[in-house]
CSV table of C-alpha atoms and ligand atoms in Angstrom, one decimal:
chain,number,residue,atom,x,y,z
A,246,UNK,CA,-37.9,-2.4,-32.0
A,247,UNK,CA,-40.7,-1.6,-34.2
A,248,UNK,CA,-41.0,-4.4,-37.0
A,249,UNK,CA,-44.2,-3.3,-38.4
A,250,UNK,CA,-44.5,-3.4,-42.1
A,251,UNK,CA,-47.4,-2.8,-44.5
A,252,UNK,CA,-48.1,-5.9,-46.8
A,253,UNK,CA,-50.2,-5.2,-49.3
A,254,UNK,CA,-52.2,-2.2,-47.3
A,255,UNK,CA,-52.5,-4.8,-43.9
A,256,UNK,CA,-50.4,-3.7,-40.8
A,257,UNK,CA,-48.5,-6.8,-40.4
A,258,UNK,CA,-46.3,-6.7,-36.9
A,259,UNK,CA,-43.3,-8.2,-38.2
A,260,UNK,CA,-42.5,-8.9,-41.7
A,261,UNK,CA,-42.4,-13.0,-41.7
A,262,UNK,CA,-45.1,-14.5,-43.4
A,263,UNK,CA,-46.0,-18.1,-43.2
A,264,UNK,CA,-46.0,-19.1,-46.9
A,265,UNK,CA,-48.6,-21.7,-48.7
A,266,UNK,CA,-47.8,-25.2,-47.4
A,267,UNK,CA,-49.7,-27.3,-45.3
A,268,UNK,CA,-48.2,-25.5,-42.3
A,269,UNK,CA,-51.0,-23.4,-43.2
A,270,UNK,CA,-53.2,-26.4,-43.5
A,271,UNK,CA,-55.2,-26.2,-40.5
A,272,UNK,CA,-56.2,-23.7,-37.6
A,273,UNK,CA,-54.4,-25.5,-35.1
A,274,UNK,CA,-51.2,-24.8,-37.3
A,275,UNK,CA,-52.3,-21.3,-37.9
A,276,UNK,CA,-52.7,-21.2,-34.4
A,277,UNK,CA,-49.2,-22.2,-33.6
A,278,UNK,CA,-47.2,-20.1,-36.2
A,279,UNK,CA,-49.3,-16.8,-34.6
A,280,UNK,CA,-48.4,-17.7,-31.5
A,281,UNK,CA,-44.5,-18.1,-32.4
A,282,UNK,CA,-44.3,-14.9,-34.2
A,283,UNK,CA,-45.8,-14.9,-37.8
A,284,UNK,CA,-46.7,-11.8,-38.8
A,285,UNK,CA,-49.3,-13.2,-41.3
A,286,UNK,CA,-50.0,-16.4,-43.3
A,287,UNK,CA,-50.8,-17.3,-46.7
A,288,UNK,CA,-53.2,-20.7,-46.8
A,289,UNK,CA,-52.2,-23.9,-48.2
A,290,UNK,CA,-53.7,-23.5,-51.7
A,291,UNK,CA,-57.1,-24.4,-53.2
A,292,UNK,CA,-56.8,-25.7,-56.7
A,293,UNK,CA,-57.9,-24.1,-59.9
A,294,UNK,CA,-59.0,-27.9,-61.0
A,295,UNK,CA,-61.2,-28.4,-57.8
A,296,UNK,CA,-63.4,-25.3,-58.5
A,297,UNK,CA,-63.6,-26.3,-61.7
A,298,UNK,CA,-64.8,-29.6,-61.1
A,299,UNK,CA,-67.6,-28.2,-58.6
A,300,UNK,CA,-69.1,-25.7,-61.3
A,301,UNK,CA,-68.8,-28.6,-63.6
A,302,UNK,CA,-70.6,-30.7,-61.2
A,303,UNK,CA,-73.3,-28.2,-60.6
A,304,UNK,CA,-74.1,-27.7,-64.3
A,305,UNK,CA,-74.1,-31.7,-64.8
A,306,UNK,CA,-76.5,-32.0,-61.6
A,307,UNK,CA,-79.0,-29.4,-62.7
A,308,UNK,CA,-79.1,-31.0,-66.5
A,309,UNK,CA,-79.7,-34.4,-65.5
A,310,UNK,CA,-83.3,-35.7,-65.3
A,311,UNK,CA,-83.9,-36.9,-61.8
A,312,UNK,CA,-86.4,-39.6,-63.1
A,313,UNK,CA,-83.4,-41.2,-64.6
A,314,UNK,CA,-81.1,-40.7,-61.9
A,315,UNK,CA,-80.0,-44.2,-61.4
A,316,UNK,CA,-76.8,-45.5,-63.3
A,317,UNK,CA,-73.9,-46.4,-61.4
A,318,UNK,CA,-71.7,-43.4,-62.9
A,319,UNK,CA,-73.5,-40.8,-61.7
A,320,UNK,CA,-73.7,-42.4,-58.8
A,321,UNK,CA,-70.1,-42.4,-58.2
A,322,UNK,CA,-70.5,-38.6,-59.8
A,323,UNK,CA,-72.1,-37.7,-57.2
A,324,UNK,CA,-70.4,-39.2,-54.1
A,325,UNK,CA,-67.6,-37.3,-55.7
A,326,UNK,CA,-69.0,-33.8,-56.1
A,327,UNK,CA,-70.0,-34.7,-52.7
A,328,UNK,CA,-66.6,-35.1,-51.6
A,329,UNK,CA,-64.9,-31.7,-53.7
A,330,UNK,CA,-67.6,-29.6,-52.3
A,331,UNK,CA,-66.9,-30.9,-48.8
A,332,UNK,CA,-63.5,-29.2,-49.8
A,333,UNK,CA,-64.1,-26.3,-51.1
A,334,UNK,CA,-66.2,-25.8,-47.9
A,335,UNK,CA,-63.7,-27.2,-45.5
A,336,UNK,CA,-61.7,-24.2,-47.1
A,337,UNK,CA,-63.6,-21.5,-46.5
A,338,UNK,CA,-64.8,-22.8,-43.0
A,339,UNK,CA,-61.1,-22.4,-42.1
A,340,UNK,CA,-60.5,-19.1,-43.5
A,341,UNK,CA,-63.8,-18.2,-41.4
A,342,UNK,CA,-62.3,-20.1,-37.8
A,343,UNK,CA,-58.6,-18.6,-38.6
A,344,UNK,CA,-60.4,-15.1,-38.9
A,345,UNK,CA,-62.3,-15.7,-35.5
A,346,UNK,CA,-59.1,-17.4,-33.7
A,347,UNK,CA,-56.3,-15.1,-34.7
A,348,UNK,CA,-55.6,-11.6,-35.2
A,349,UNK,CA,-52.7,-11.9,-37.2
A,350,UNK,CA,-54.1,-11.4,-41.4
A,351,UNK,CA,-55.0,-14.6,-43.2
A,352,UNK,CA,-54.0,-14.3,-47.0
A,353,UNK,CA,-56.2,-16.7,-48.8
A,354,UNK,CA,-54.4,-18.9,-51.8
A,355,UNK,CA,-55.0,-20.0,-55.4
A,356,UNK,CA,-53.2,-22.1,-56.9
A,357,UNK,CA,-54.1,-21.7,-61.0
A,358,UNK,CA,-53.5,-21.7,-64.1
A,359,UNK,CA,-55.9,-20.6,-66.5
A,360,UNK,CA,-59.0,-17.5,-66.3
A,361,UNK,CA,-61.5,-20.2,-66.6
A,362,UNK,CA,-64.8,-20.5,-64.4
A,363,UNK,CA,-62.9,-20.3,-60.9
A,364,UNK,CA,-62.7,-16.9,-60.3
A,365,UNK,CA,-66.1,-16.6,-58.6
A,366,UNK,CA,-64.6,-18.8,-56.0
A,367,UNK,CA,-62.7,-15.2,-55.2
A,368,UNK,CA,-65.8,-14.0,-54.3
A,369,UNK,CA,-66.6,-16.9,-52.0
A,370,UNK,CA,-63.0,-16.4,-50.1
A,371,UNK,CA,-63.5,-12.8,-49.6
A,372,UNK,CA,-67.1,-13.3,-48.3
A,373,UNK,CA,-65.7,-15.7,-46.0
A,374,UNK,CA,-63.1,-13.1,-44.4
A,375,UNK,CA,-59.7,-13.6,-46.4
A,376,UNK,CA,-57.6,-10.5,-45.4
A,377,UNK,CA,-56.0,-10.6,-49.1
A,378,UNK,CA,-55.6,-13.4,-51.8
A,379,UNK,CA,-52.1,-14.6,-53.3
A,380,UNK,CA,-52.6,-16.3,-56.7
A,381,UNK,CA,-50.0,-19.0,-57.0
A,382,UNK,CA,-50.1,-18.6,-61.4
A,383,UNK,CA,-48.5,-22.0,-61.6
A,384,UNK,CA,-47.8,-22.0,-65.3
A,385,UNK,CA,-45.2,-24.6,-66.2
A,386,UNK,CA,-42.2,-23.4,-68.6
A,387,UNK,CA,-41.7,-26.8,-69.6
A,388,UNK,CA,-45.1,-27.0,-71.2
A,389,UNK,CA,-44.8,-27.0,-74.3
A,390,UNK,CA,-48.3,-26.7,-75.9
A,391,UNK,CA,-49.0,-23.2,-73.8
A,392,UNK,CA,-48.0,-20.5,-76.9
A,393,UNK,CA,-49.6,-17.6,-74.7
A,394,UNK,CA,-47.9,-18.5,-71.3
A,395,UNK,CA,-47.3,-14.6,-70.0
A,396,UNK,CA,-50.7,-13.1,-71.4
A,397,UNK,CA,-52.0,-16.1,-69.0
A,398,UNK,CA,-50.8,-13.8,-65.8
A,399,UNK,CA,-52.5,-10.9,-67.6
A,400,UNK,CA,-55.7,-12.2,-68.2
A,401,UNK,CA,-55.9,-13.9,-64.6
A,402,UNK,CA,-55.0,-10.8,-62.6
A,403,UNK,CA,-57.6,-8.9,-64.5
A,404,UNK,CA,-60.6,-11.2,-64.2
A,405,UNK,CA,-60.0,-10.8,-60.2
A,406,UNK,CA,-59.0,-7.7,-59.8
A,407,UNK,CA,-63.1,-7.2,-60.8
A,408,UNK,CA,-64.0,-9.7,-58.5
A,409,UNK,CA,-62.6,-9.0,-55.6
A,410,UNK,CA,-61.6,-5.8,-53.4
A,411,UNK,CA,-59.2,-7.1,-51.1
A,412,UNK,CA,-55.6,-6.9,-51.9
A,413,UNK,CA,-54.4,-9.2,-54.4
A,414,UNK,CA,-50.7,-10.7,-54.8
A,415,UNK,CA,-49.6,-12.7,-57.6
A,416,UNK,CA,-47.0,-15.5,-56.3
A,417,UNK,CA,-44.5,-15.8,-59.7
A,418,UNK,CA,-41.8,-18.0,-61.2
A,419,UNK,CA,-38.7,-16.6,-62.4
A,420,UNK,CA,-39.3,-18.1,-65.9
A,421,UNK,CA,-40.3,-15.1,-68.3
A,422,UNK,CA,-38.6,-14.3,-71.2
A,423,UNK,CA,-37.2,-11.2,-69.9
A,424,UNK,CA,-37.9,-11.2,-66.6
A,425,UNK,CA,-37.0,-7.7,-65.6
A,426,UNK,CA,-39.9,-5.8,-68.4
A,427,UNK,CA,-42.4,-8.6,-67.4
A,428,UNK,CA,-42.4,-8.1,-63.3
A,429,UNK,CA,-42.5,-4.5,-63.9
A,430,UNK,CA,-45.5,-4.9,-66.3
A,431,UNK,CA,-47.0,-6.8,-63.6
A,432,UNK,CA,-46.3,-5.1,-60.9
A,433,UNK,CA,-48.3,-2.1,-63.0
A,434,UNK,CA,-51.8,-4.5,-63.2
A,435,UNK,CA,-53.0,-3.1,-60.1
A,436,UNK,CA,-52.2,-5.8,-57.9
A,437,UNK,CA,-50.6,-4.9,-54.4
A,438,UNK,CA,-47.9,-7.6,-54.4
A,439,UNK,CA,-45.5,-10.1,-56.4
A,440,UNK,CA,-44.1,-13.0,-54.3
A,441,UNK,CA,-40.4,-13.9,-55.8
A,442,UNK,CA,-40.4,-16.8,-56.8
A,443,UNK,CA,-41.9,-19.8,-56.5
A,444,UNK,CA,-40.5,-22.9,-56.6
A,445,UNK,CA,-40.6,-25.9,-59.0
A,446,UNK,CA,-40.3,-29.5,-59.1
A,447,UNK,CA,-36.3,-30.4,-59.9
A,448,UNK,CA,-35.8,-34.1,-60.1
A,449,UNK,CA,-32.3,-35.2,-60.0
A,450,UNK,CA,-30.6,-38.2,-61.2
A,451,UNK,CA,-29.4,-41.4,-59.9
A,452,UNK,CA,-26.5,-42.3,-61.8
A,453,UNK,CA,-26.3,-45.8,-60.5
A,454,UNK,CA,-29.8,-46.7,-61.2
A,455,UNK,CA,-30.0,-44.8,-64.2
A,456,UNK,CA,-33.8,-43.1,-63.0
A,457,UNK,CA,-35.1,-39.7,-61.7
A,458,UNK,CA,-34.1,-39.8,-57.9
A,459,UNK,CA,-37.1,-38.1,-55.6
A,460,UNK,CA,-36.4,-33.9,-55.5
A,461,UNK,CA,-36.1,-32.3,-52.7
A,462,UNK,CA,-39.2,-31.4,-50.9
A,463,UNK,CA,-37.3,-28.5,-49.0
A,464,UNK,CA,-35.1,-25.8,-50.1
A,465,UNK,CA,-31.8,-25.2,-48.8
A,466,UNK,CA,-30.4,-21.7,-48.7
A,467,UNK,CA,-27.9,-22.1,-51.9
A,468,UNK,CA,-31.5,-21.2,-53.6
A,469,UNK,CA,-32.0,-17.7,-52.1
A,470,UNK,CA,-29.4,-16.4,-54.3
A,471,UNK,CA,-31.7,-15.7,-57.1
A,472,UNK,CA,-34.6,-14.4,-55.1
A,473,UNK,CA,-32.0,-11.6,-53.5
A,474,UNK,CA,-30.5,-10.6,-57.0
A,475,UNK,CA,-33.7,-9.8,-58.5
A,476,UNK,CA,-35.6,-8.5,-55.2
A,477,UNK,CA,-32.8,-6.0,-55.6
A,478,UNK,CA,-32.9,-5.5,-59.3
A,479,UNK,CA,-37.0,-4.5,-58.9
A,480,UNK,CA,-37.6,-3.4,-55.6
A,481,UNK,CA,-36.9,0.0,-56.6
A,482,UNK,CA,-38.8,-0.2,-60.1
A,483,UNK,CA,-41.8,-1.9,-59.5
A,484,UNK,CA,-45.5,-0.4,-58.3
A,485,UNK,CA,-46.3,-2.7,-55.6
A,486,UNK,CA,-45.1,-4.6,-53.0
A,487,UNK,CA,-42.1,-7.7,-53.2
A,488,UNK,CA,-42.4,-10.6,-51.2
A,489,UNK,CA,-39.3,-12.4,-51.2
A,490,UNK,CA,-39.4,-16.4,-51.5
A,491,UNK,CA,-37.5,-19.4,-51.3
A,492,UNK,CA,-34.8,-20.7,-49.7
A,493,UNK,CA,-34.6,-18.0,-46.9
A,494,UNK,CA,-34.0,-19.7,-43.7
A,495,UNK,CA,-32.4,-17.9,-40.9
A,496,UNK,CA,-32.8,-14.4,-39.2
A,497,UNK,CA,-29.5,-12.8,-41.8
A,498,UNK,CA,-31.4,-14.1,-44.5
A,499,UNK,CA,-34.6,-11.7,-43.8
A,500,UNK,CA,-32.1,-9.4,-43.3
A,501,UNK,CA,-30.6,-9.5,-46.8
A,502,UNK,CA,-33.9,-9.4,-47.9
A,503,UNK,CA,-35.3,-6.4,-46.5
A,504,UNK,CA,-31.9,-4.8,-47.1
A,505,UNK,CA,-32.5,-5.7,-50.7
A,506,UNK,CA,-35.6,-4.0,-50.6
A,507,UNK,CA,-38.5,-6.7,-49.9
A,508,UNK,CA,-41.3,-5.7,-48.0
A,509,UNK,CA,-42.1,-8.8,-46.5
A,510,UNK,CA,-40.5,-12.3,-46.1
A,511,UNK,CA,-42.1,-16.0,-46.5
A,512,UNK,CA,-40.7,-19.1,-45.4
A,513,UNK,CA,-41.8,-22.4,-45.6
A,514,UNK,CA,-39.1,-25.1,-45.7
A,515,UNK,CA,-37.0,-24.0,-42.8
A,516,UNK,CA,-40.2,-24.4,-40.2
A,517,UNK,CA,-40.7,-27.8,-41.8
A,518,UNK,CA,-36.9,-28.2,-40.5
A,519,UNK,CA,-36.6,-26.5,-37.7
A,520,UNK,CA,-40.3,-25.9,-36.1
A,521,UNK,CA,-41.9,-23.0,-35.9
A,522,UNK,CA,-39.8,-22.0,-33.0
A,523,UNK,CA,-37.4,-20.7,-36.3
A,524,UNK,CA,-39.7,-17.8,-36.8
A,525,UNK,CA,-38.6,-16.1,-32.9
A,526,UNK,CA,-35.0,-17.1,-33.9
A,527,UNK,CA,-35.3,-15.1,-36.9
A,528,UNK,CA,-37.4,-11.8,-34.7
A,529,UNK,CA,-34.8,-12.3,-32.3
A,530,UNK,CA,-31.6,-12.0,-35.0
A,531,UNK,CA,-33.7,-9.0,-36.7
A,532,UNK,CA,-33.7,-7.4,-33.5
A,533,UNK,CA,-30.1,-7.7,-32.5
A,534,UNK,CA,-28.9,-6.7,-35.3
A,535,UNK,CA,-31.1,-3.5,-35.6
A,536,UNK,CA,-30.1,-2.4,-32.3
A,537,UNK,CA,-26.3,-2.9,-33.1
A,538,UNK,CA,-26.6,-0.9,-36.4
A,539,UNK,CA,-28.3,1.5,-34.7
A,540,UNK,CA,-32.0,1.6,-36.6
A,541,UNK,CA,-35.4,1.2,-34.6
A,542,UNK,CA,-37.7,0.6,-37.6
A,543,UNK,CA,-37.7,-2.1,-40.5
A,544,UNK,CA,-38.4,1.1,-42.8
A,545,UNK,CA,-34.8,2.7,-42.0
A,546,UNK,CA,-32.9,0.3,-43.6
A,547,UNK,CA,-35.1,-1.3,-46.2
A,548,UNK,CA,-33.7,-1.7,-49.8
A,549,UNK,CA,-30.7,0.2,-48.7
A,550,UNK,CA,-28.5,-2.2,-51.1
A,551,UNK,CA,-30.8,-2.2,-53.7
A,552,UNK,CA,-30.0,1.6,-54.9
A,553,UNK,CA,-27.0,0.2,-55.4
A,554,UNK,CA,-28.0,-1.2,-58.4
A,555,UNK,CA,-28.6,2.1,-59.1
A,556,UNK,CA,-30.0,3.7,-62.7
A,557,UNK,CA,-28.9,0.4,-65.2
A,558,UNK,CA,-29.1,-3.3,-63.2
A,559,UNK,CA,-27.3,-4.8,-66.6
A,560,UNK,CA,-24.8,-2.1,-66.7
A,561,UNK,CA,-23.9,-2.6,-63.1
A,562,UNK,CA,-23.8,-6.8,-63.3
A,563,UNK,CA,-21.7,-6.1,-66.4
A,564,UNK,CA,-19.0,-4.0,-64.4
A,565,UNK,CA,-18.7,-6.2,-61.8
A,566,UNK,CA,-18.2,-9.2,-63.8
A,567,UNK,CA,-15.3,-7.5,-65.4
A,568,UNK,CA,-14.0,-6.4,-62.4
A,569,UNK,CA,-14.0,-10.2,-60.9
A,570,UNK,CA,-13.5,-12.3,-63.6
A,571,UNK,CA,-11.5,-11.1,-65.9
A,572,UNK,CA,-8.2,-11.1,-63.8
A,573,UNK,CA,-8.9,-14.4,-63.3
A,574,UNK,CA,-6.8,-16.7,-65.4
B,510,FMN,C1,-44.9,-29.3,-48.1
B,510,FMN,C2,-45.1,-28.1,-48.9
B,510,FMN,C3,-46.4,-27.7,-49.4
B,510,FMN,C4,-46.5,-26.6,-50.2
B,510,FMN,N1,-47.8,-26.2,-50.6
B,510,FMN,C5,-48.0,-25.1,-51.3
B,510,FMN,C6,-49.3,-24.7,-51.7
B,510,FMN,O1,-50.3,-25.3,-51.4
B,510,FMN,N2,-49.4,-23.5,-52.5
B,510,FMN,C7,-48.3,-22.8,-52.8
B,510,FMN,O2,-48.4,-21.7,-53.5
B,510,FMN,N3,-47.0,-23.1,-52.5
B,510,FMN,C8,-46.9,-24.3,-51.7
B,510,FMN,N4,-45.6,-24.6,-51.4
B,510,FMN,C9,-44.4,-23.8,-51.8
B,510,FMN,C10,-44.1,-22.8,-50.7
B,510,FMN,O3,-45.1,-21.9,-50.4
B,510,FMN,C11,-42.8,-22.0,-51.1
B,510,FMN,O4,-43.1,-21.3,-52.2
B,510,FMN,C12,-41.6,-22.9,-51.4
B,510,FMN,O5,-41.5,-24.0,-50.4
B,510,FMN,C13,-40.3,-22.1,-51.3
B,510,FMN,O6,-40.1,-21.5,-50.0
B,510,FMN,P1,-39.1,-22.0,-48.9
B,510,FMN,O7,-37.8,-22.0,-49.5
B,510,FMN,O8,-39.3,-21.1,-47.8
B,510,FMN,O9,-39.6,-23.4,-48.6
B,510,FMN,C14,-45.4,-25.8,-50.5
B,510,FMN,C15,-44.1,-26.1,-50.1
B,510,FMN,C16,-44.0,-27.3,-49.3
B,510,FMN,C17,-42.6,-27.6,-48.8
């Protein structure tokens, strides 16, 4: 069967991705995950903050008078910039030793949420051999002080789009005030990809104890539902490439997926469940089912559902929850 799919303009051999987690972490993971089938992997995520805090650091060193270079603060200052750059570093030491030990494409990740003074680290990433970059623009809708939340993605995407030339993908919530008009305005940024969605923090409650009981670290696959509904809605309306996220955990999964129209498929939580082993489970299931429906290539069938949404998405929902639910009594 030929799986091959283009991600973001790289030939990827299949189209599960490894998403950001620290399955990514390392290059013995990396390692691993190639060698049971990933098509590519996205790296567990730098922080905006720690970039910051190194060009902070920098400026603070290069100010200070080394003839008075003594107090205890500084000292500690400095074991910690010590420390942060050893990170930032570590990080692009790994992209460099993934590049060298693999040959599947290494998407380098951001996790941010502002256009400060960390985009240069872009740079730095690309230098270092990052195939593509996915921006994880982790702004919080429960954050009340940010009044310009969506120019935020705007103003990001547009600082490193003139940094950088590889491909750059924009990892997104599903918390836009009309979600629909904002991933098509996106999508029409110039960026190659949007990964749908991301996935937030959701405490629950302990009703005996009365406190916030610990979330979930892991999806389960109740929470693809929304990621299929609105690969669907934009696959067909959008000017780059979907990645479809969360909560997509077996083989029929990236099959509903790619039938509603995503190019490529990340998974995290399911190899945290079931080992990476999961990834040739799902290549296997893709395969099998391909050859019983007759197709040879991921392209044949891709977003074949998703037309069914057809010219009007809302006018389509709006039919069909008349037709189901209105007989109900
Ligand atoms: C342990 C763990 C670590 C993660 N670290 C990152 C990260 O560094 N950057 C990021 O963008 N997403 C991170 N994620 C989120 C995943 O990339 C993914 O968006 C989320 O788990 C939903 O996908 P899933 O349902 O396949 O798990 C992490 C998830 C897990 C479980």
């Amino acid at each position: 069967m030929n799986l091959t799919t283009s991600y973001l303009g790289l030939e990827l051999k299949n189209p599960i991705i490894v998403g950001s987690s620290g399955l990514t972490g390392t290059l013995d993971g990396i390692v691993s995950l190639e060698k049971h089938g990933a098509g590519a992997v996205v790296m567990k995520s730098i922080f905006e903050e720690e970039i910051l805090l190194e060009v902070k650091e920098q400026v603070k060193e290069a100010e200070k008078n080394p003839m008075i270079y003594s107090g205890l603060s500084e000292t500690l200052d400095y074991i910690d910039l010590h420390i942060r750059e050893d990170n930032l570093g570590k990080f692009l030491q790994l992209i460099r030793d993934a590049k060298k030990a693999v040959s599947i494409p290494i998407i380098g990740s951001i996790n941010c949420i502002s256009n400060e003074d960390w985009t240069h680290f872009t740079k730095r990433m690309e230098e270092a051999g990052a195939d593509a970059l996915e921006l994880n623009i982790f702004l919080n809708p429960a954050d009340f002080k940010n009044k310009e939340f969506e120019k935020a993605y705007f103003r990001i995407i547009e600082k490193v789009l003139a940094t950088v030339k590889i491909p750059v993908a924009i990892k997104i919530s599903k918390y836009f005030t009309r979600l629909g008009l904002s991933v098509k305005a996106l999508s029409e940024t110039g960026v190659s990809g949007l990964v749908m969605f991301n996935r937030f923090y959701s405490p629950d409650i302990d009703i005996e104890k009365m406190v916030l009981s610990t979330p979930q670290m892991f999806s389960t696959r109740e929470e693809q539902k929304e990621t299929l509904r609105w690969i669907a809605i934009m696959s067909e309306r959008v000017n780059c490439d979907l990645a479809a996220s969360t909560g997509i955990h077996t083989g029929e999964d990236v099959i509903k997926m790619l039938l509603a129209g995503a190019t490529a498929i990340q998974v995290v939580s399911t190899l945290y469940i079931n080992g990476p082993e999961q990834i040739n489970k799902m290549l296997t299931k893709l395969n099998h089912w391909m050859s019983d429906k007759g197709f040879d290539s991921v392209d044949q069938f891709r977003g074949k559902i998703s037309r069914k949404y057809g010219a009007d998405p809302a006018a389509f929902e709006r039919m069909q929850f008349m037709k189901h639910f209105s007989e109900i009594r």
